[in-house]
XYZ file of N, CA and C in Angstrom:
516
model
N 59.370 -59.744 52.738
C 60.555 -59.214 52.119
C 60.392 -59.068 50.611
N 59.496 -59.867 50.027
C 59.281 -59.760 48.590
C 58.756 -58.383 48.217
N 58.026 -57.749 49.125
C 57.467 -56.418 48.873
C 58.246 -55.340 49.617
N 59.450 -55.683 50.054
C 60.310 -54.749 50.784
C 59.646 -54.266 52.072
N 58.949 -55.182 52.746
C 58.314 -54.882 54.026
C 59.071 -55.653 55.097
N 59.499 -54.959 56.125
C 60.238 -55.592 57.205
C 59.459 -55.417 58.495
N 59.261 -56.515 59.219
C 58.576 -56.429 60.506
C 59.564 -55.940 61.545
N 59.170 -54.942 62.319
C 60.012 -54.420 63.396
C 59.184 -54.430 64.666
N 59.583 -55.233 65.626
C 58.856 -55.322 66.887
C 59.450 -54.347 67.888
N 58.593 -53.590 68.535
C 59.043 -52.688 69.587
C 58.932 -53.371 70.937
N 59.576 -52.813 71.906
C 59.507 -53.372 73.261
C 58.167 -53.010 73.883
N 57.566 -53.931 74.638
C 56.294 -53.618 75.295
C 56.455 -52.457 76.271
N 55.439 -51.635 76.372
C 55.454 -50.524 77.308
C 56.281 -49.335 76.841
N 56.606 -49.278 75.579
C 57.364 -48.148 75.030
C 56.464 -47.362 74.082
N 55.678 -46.426 74.608
C 54.725 -45.705 73.766
C 55.375 -44.868 72.675
N 56.658 -44.520 72.824
C 57.272 -43.713 71.774
C 57.403 -44.505 70.473
N 57.378 -45.843 70.541
C 57.504 -46.628 69.312
C 56.171 -47.158 68.821
N 55.251 -47.394 69.723
C 53.962 -47.948 69.304
C 52.832 -47.443 70.190
N 52.910 -46.193 70.519
C 51.990 -45.612 71.481
C 50.532 -45.678 71.098
N 50.250 -45.397 69.829
C 48.843 -45.329 69.435
C 48.148 -46.670 69.671
N 48.769 -47.761 69.248
C 48.113 -49.057 69.391
C 48.081 -49.487 70.857
N 49.133 -49.144 71.623
C 49.119 -49.499 73.048
C 48.031 -48.733 73.796
N 47.843 -47.469 73.476
C 46.767 -46.702 74.116
C 45.406 -47.280 73.728
N 45.261 -47.694 72.476
C 44.015 -48.315 72.028
C 43.772 -49.602 72.819
N 44.816 -50.431 72.976
C 44.652 -51.684 73.713
C 44.293 -51.421 75.175
N 44.886 -50.391 75.782
C 44.539 -50.046 77.165
C 43.061 -49.687 77.266
N 42.592 -48.887 76.305
C 41.181 -48.482 76.299
C 40.287 -49.703 76.122
N 40.658 -50.591 75.199
C 39.868 -51.804 74.955
C 39.823 -52.679 76.204
N 40.977 -52.912 76.839
C 41.019 -53.766 78.034
C 40.200 -53.164 79.172
N 40.331 -51.848 79.372
C 39.572 -51.176 80.426
C 38.073 -51.317 80.152
N 37.672 -51.155 78.901
C 36.260 -51.242 78.529
C 35.745 -52.666 78.748
N 36.544 -53.676 78.351
C 36.113 -55.071 78.517
C 36.019 -55.458 80.000
N 36.963 -54.955 80.843
C 36.933 -55.275 82.276
C 35.672 -54.734 82.952
N 35.107 -53.658 82.411
C 33.909 -53.048 83.006
C 32.634 -53.791 82.603
N 32.747 -54.806 81.784
C 31.593 -55.572 81.311
C 31.604 -56.971 81.949
N 30.468 -57.643 81.911
C 30.468 -59.032 82.414
C 31.412 -59.887 81.558
N 32.150 -60.776 82.215
C 33.120 -61.621 81.510
C 32.377 -62.532 80.525
N 32.785 -62.540 79.235
C 32.095 -63.392 78.258
C 32.404 -64.871 78.518
N 31.409 -65.709 78.261
C 31.599 -67.150 78.486
C 31.802 -67.907 77.180
N 31.470 -67.276 76.054
C 31.658 -67.931 74.748
C 32.345 -66.953 73.796
N 32.844 -67.505 72.717
C 33.465 -66.672 71.679
C 32.429 -65.698 71.113
N 31.193 -66.154 70.970
C 30.135 -65.295 70.440
C 29.880 -64.108 71.370
N 29.898 -64.368 72.696
C 29.724 -63.277 73.666
C 30.870 -62.274 73.557
N 32.105 -62.795 73.441
C 33.268 -61.913 73.300
C 33.148 -61.081 72.023
N 32.724 -61.726 70.927
C 32.583 -60.989 69.663
C 31.517 -59.901 69.786
N 30.438 -60.195 70.489
C 29.390 -59.185 70.698
C 29.952 -57.996 71.482
N 30.769 -58.280 72.521
C 31.415 -57.197 73.281
C 32.331 -56.380 72.374
N 33.128 -57.062 71.552
C 34.054 -56.352 70.656
C 33.298 -55.498 69.639
N 32.180 -56.009 69.136
C 31.363 -55.221 68.201
C 30.800 -53.977 68.892
N 30.334 -54.156 70.141
C 29.826 -53.007 70.898
C 30.938 -51.988 71.140
N 32.142 -52.490 71.476
C 33.277 -51.598 71.701
C 33.590 -50.808 70.440
N 33.622 -51.471 69.296
C 33.939 -50.784 68.039
C 32.939 -49.659 67.783
N 31.662 -49.933 67.986
C 30.646 -48.898 67.798
C 30.870 -47.744 68.775
N 31.078 -48.069 70.055
C 31.310 -47.026 71.065
C 32.559 -46.222 70.733
N 33.653 -46.907 70.389
C 34.943 -46.250 70.157
C 34.879 -45.299 68.962
N 34.171 -45.700 67.907
C 34.158 -44.898 66.677
C 33.021 -43.889 66.589
N 31.880 -44.170 67.235
C 30.726 -43.291 67.004
C 30.184 -42.601 68.262
N 30.500 -43.110 69.457
C 29.918 -42.529 70.670
C 30.921 -41.754 71.515
N 32.192 -42.129 71.504
C 33.210 -41.594 72.410
C 33.889 -40.373 71.811
N 33.711 -39.172 72.397
C 34.442 -38.009 71.895
C 35.931 -38.150 72.211
N 36.758 -37.609 71.353
C 38.201 -37.771 71.476
C 38.859 -36.412 71.667
N 39.816 -36.333 72.612
C 40.491 -35.066 72.896
C 41.210 -34.499 71.680
N 41.951 -35.339 70.964
C 42.753 -34.820 69.845
C 41.898 -34.457 68.631
N 40.624 -34.821 68.656
C 39.732 -34.498 67.534
C 38.783 -33.361 67.893
N 39.143 -32.568 68.876
C 38.284 -31.445 69.261
C 36.981 -31.906 69.873
N 37.040 -32.972 70.680
C 35.868 -33.557 71.347
C 34.847 -34.100 70.358
N 35.300 -34.430 69.168
C 34.417 -35.094 68.201
C 34.717 -36.585 68.214
N 33.786 -37.379 67.729
C 34.045 -38.818 67.605
C 34.863 -39.054 66.334
N 35.578 -40.177 66.249
C 36.307 -40.475 65.015
C 35.391 -40.491 63.785
N 34.178 -40.971 63.962
C 33.230 -41.000 62.840
C 32.889 -39.583 62.378
N 32.644 -38.675 63.328
C 32.340 -37.287 62.962
C 33.526 -36.639 62.259
N 34.733 -36.892 62.767
C 35.928 -36.308 62.149
C 36.126 -36.858 60.736
N 35.895 -38.152 60.561
C 36.088 -38.774 59.247
C 35.069 -38.255 58.231
N 33.805 -38.215 58.617
C 32.776 -37.796 57.659
C 32.860 -36.312 57.330
N 33.507 -35.515 58.196
C 33.642 -34.080 57.917
C 34.725 -33.795 56.883
N 35.623 -34.748 56.650
C 36.719 -34.537 55.697
C 36.233 -34.634 54.257
N 36.831 -33.836 53.402
C 36.552 -33.962 51.966
C 37.177 -35.266 51.483
N 36.463 -35.995 50.670
C 36.947 -37.283 50.176
C 37.632 -37.109 48.827
N 38.657 -37.898 48.618
C 39.358 -37.888 47.333
C 38.502 -38.619 46.303
N 38.471 -38.103 45.100
C 37.720 -38.719 44.007
C 38.658 -38.895 42.826
N 38.356 -39.837 41.950
C 39.197 -39.970 40.759
C 39.149 -38.680 39.949
N 40.279 -38.324 39.387
C 40.305 -37.123 38.565
C 39.547 -37.396 37.273
N 38.678 -36.462 36.937
C 37.975 -36.591 35.670
C 38.661 -35.688 34.663
N 38.826 -36.199 33.492
C 39.460 -35.396 32.463
C 38.390 -34.889 31.514
N 38.495 -33.657 31.159
C 37.524 -33.094 30.232
C 37.970 -33.309 28.793
N 39.232 -33.620 28.610
C 39.772 -33.840 27.273
C 39.573 -35.311 26.901
N 38.821 -35.597 25.828
C 38.625 -36.995 25.438
C 39.944 -37.625 24.987
N 40.055 -38.922 25.211
C 41.273 -39.627 24.837
C 41.188 -40.114 23.396
N 42.357 -40.297 22.815
C 42.444 -40.921 21.502
C 42.462 -42.430 21.709
N 41.808 -43.150 20.837
C 41.952 -44.595 20.831
C 42.077 -45.061 19.394
N 42.617 -46.238 19.200
C 42.810 -46.765 17.847
C 42.136 -48.118 17.735
N 41.827 -48.476 16.498
C 41.212 -49.777 16.237
C 41.603 -50.199 14.840
N 41.999 -51.446 14.689
C 42.282 -51.975 13.355
C 41.152 -52.910 12.968
N 40.863 -52.951 11.675
C 39.763 -53.782 11.183
C 39.957 -53.974 9.691
N 38.998 -54.623 9.074
C 38.982 -54.806 7.628
C 37.585 -54.419 7.156
N 37.486 -53.694 6.072
C 36.185 -53.254 5.552
C 35.420 -54.480 5.060
N 34.161 -54.604 5.508
C 33.379 -55.804 5.191
C 32.850 -55.788 3.757
N 32.095 -56.824 3.405
C 31.586 -56.987 2.032
C 30.525 -55.972 1.649
N 30.086 -55.166 2.587
C 29.089 -54.133 2.303
C 29.714 -52.741 2.317
N 31.043 -52.670 2.463
C 31.724 -51.376 2.464
C 31.623 -50.642 3.789
N 31.488 -51.386 4.893
C 31.360 -50.764 6.215
C 32.329 -51.406 7.202
N 32.611 -50.691 8.285
C 33.309 -51.261 9.439
C 32.449 -51.004 10.669
N 32.589 -51.873 11.657
C 31.829 -51.730 12.900
C 32.710 -51.091 13.956
N 32.082 -50.295 14.799
C 32.802 -49.615 15.873
C 31.879 -49.521 17.080
N 32.363 -49.987 18.236
C 31.576 -49.834 19.458
C 31.822 -48.428 19.982
N 30.742 -47.667 20.117
C 30.839 -46.279 20.568
C 29.700 -46.019 21.540
N 30.020 -45.510 22.714
C 29.027 -45.200 23.756
C 28.155 -46.414 24.059
N 28.788 -47.597 24.108
C 28.075 -48.806 24.483
C 27.233 -49.430 23.393
N 27.256 -48.876 22.184
C 26.467 -49.435 21.077
C 27.356 -49.667 19.873
N 26.977 -50.641 19.062
C 27.719 -50.935 17.847
C 27.249 -49.999 16.740
N 28.184 -49.284 16.137
C 27.881 -48.361 15.030
C 28.503 -48.942 13.762
N 27.907 -48.631 12.632
C 28.423 -49.091 11.342
C 28.816 -47.869 10.529
N 30.096 -47.780 10.211
C 30.635 -46.624 9.502
C 30.787 -46.962 8.026
N 30.154 -46.153 7.184
C 30.244 -46.371 5.746
C 31.616 -45.976 5.219
N 32.226 -46.872 4.420
C 33.549 -46.619 3.841
C 33.512 -46.621 2.320
N 32.432 -47.104 1.751
C 32.326 -47.181 0.294
C 32.684 -48.571 -0.213
N 31.904 -49.042 -1.179
C 32.119 -50.386 -1.720
C 33.456 -50.520 -2.440
N 34.010 -49.418 -2.878
C 35.300 -49.478 -3.574
C 36.415 -49.935 -2.635
N 36.178 -49.894 -1.329
C 37.220 -50.242 -0.358
C 37.012 -51.602 0.302
N 36.086 -52.412 -0.219
C 35.800 -53.718 0.380
C 37.094 -54.513 0.545
N 37.253 -55.090 1.739
C 38.399 -55.956 2.016
C 39.670 -55.239 2.423
N 39.686 -53.914 2.381
C 40.907 -53.171 2.712
C 41.154 -53.186 4.230
N 42.419 -53.362 4.658
C 42.733 -53.263 6.088
C 42.750 -51.787 6.493
N 42.149 -51.477 7.628
C 42.058 -50.074 8.039
C 42.544 -49.885 9.474
N 42.972 -48.659 9.738
C 43.319 -48.208 11.080
C 42.406 -47.028 11.369
N 41.639 -47.124 12.462
C 40.727 -46.042 12.834
C 41.303 -45.295 14.031
N 41.305 -43.969 13.944
C 41.708 -43.098 15.046
C 40.431 -42.454 15.570
N 40.093 -42.732 16.817
C 38.833 -42.259 17.385
C 39.148 -41.225 18.458
N 38.532 -40.049 18.319
C 38.714 -38.968 19.297
C 37.354 -38.346 19.542
N 36.764 -38.655 20.700
C 35.438 -38.177 21.044
C 34.444 -38.628 19.974
N 33.782 -37.715 19.271
C 32.804 -38.077 18.246
C 33.425 -38.224 16.859
N 34.703 -37.944 16.722
C 35.335 -37.933 15.402
C 36.166 -39.187 15.168
N 36.037 -39.737 13.955
C 36.781 -40.934 13.573
C 37.464 -40.662 12.239
N 38.766 -40.921 12.190
C 39.519 -40.840 10.936
C 39.919 -42.266 10.600
N 39.552 -42.727 9.414
C 39.891 -44.083 8.993
C 40.906 -44.007 7.872
N 42.038 -44.698 8.085
C 43.098 -44.708 7.077
C 43.361 -46.133 6.629
N 43.958 -46.259 5.435
C 44.392 -47.570 4.960
C 45.521 -48.003 5.889
N 45.448 -49.205 6.446
C 46.403 -49.646 7.461
C 47.825 -49.757 6.930
N 47.983 -49.983 5.632
C 49.331 -50.178 5.090
C 49.914 -48.907 4.490
N 49.079 -48.093 3.857
C 49.601 -46.905 3.170
C 49.411 -45.622 3.969
N 48.467 -45.616 4.920
C 48.200 -44.410 5.696
C 47.285 -43.425 4.989
N 46.809 -43.769 3.799
C 45.907 -42.896 3.050
C 44.564 -42.804 3.768
N 44.050 -41.585 3.904
C 42.746 -41.413 4.553
C 41.664 -41.954 3.634
N 40.860 -42.876 4.171
C 39.748 -43.448 3.412
C 38.481 -42.656 3.689
N 38.234 -42.326 4.966
C 37.010 -41.589 5.312
C 37.169 -40.939 6.676
N 36.362 -39.909 6.898
C 36.231 -39.324 8.232
C 34.752 -39.352 8.587
N 34.483 -39.512 9.868
C 33.102 -39.574 10.346
C 32.967 -38.728 11.599
N 31.808 -38.138 11.761
C 31.432 -37.510 13.024
C 30.254 -38.335 13.533
N 30.459 -39.045 14.661
C 29.452 -39.981 15.156
C 28.214 -39.229 15.642
N 27.075 -39.641 15.111
C 25.774 -39.134 15.544
C 25.216 -40.175 16.516
N 25.088 -39.808 17.788
C 24.649 -40.749 18.823
C 23.274 -41.347 18.561
N 22.469 -40.705 17.740
C 21.096 -41.164 17.526
C 20.985 -42.181 16.399
N 22.079 -42.446 15.679
C 22.011 -43.340 14.519
C 22.946 -44.528 14.670
N 22.556 -45.637 14.028
C 23.408 -46.819 13.978
C 24.370 -46.694 12.790
N 23.822 -46.427 11.600
C 24.668 -46.267 10.415
C 25.214 -44.843 10.383
N 26.518 -44.728 10.157
C 27.186 -43.429 10.128
C 27.742 -43.194 8.725
N 27.106 -42.322 7.955
C 27.662 -42.035 6.631
C 28.953 -41.238 6.778
N 29.843 -41.334 5.793
C 31.077 -40.550 5.888
C 30.777 -39.059 5.793
N 31.669 -38.247 6.369
C 31.523 -36.795 6.287
C 31.621 -36.351 4.832
N 31.064 -35.188 4.559
C 31.208 -34.593 3.228
C 32.676 -34.274 3.004
N 33.102 -34.322 1.786
C 34.472 -33.976 1.406
C 35.527 -34.936 1.947
N 35.175 -36.190 2.144
C 36.200 -37.190 2.442
C 36.348 -38.038 1.191
N 37.437 -38.767 1.064
C 37.669 -39.513 -0.175
C 36.500 -40.389 -0.612
N 35.710 -40.926 0.314
C 34.602 -41.794 -0.093
C 33.413 -41.008 -0.629
N 33.329 -39.702 -0.361
C 32.184 -38.922 -0.835
C 32.552 -37.979 -1.975
N 33.842 -37.820 -2.252
C 34.250 -36.963 -3.365
C 33.989 -37.663 -4.683
N 33.855 -36.855 -5.694
C 33.721 -37.426 -7.036
C 35.031 -38.108 -7.406
N 34.976 -39.299 -7.984
C 36.219 -39.943 -8.394
C 36.891 -39.135 -9.497
N 38.225 -39.150 -9.540
C 38.916 -38.397 -10.592
C 38.584 -38.979 -11.958
N 38.503 -38.095 -12.920
C 38.188 -38.561 -14.279
C 39.355 -39.345 -14.834
N 39.017 -40.454 -15.515
C 40.062 -41.276 -16.125
C 40.485 -40.633 -17.423
N 41.762 -40.687 -17.699
C 42.266 -40.053 -18.919
C 42.685 -41.048 -19.943
C-alpha cells in the first residue's frame, strides 16, 4: 500500500481474470507430468530449468506466428537511452590558486586554466559548455577569462581578447 499497489486475487479457473498465468501453469503441469517424477529438489529444479529453455526457445507459439518467444523478443527493436547532441551547461565554483590558475576536470582529465596572477585568491564561477569555459568573479559577475579547451593539453591559456590577456588600462 505504501507504493499504491493493491493485491487482487481472482477466483481459480477464471481465465478472463488471470488467463495467461493459468494457461502457463497448465502447460507447465502437463510438461512435468510427462517426465519422470523428481525425487529431490535438485531434480525438480533441473526439470524446471529444462522447461524454461523449452518454453522460451524451442516451443513455437500460435499467437507469435509460430515463432518461439525468444525469436519474437530478439526480433524487436530495443529501446536505448536518448542521446543528446547538444552539450549541457555545467557550473563550478572555485578560488584562483597562488599560481593564477584554477583546476577543472574535463573529459576525465584534470586541466589547469590560466586566470592571471592579478586574480590570485579571487572566488570564481565557471560556466562550462562543451569545450568553452567562461570564468566570472563569483561575487561581481565580471568576466575574468574565457577558455576553449584543447583536449591535447593540460595547461589551458586564456583565449585572446579576454580580460586576462588584454593590455591593462593605462593609469592616469
